[in-house]
Amino acid sequence: METPFFCAVGTAGSVKGVTPSELRELGADVLLANTYHLFLRPGHEVVRHLGGLHRFMAWDGPLITDSGGFQVFSLGWGLEHGVGKQMGMFPGEAEARKTRGQAARLVRVDDDGATFTSHIDGSRQRLTPELSIGIQEALGADIILAFDEPTSPLHDAAYTATAMLRTHRWARRCLEARTRDDQALYGIVQGGALQELRRASATAIGAMAFEGVAIGGSLGKSKHDMFDVIDWTTPHIPEAWPRHLLGIGEPEDLLACVEHGIDQFDCVAPTRLGRHGVVYTADGKVSLTRPELRDSSAPIEPDCGCYTCSTGFSRGYLRHLFAANELLGYTLTSLHNLFFMHRLMQRIRAAVREDRLSALRDEFLARYGVAYATDGKTLQAAGGQ
Ligand SMILES: [Zn+2]
């Protein structure tokens, strides 16, 4: 795999609405699936029985599974803090008000592991570092992640430190629990948006026998905090380790985070936005559900090489598919958005090779309509439309 790269997310072993051959065609080379979801349904033993995750989902390219930690705990924060089903990466007050009043105590963590309630059937379930590794070995992805306890921006410093130290102890147990030698195991750095903790966590994880690192947990309350977290972390990680920033991001994030040393990304945004009729274009995001697009014969982007644009599907047709709740609409917009992200990553890789990444960033962002200030961390509106 050439870095930096972007992983399309196949949460439950499927990139929603897109077939493996379509993924290949649009340039996807690595997919990420979620341990939490596959553990609960259909169960990792079923996947093992059916030949492992590659065969199960008919994807013969590289696969990554996360450890389940983020889903287990973010579901818990949701109820603890009165946030929705799963909290966004940068939760705002509005999000925090959404579902107050639901039962708390969804996740109980102890030093051995975490007990949680399945979002599918309400049953009580338990994950430990050893079980997470066992599940990920049964699934058989090429890159697997250590089981961790992420924290949210709403946790205080004392709890964030407690969870970080527990994450370090679990990291050692994950290393001891592995029995396969054909999977790369990444450690996860925690420590919230606190400089001392991130440095301590990167130093501790960086000293263990992992093959790479993922930056997880709270990335603070803004993009500026996110870049601080990256900058506090990367100097303490072995130079040879690939660095994965979990759950990020949007086009503007990829460009800037690569400059800050990130090699791998995963995000559900291209397919999730696509299912809501929102598409990426060089001039920013466009909602295809707007009534004024009814008569538009233009493709999403005339110079885009994706299946949707090169076939000539018009904005007016796509708007119609969304108005009529036609499944093809979700597929066509997902194909375009995933192509857009992978095309952008190709351009980023070329720019890295030719040492002109900041020029690409400025050129892309000016037209996309956002810009990072000269500190490289603060996002602002650009001159573009
Ligand atoms: Zn397109």
mmCIF file of N, CA and C and ligand atoms in Angstrom, residues 304 306 309 336, ligand 1:
data_model
loop_
_atom_site.group_PDB
_atom_site.id
_atom_site.type_symbol
_atom_site.label_atom_id
_atom_site.label_comp_id
_atom_site.label_asym_id
_atom_site.label_seq_id
_atom_site.Cartn_x
_atom_site.Cartn_y
_atom_site.Cartn_z
ATOM 1 N N CYS A 304 -14.997 15.152 -14.070
ATOM 2 C CA CYS A 304 -14.750 14.056 -13.128
ATOM 3 C C CYS A 304 -14.736 12.727 -13.895
ATOM 4 N N CYS A 306 -15.311 9.718 -12.584
ATOM 5 C CA CYS A 306 -16.034 8.634 -11.899
ATOM 6 C C CYS A 306 -17.118 8.053 -12.812
ATOM 7 N N CYS A 309 -20.287 10.514 -13.226
ATOM 8 C CA CYS A 309 -20.101 11.701 -14.069
ATOM 9 C C CYS A 309 -19.762 11.317 -15.503
ATOM 10 N N HIS A 336 -19.355 8.636 -6.783
ATOM 11 C CA HIS A 336 -18.678 9.908 -7.068
ATOM 12 C C HIS A 336 -17.834 10.365 -5.874
HETATM 13 ZN ZN ZN B 1 -17.966 12.148 -10.473
#
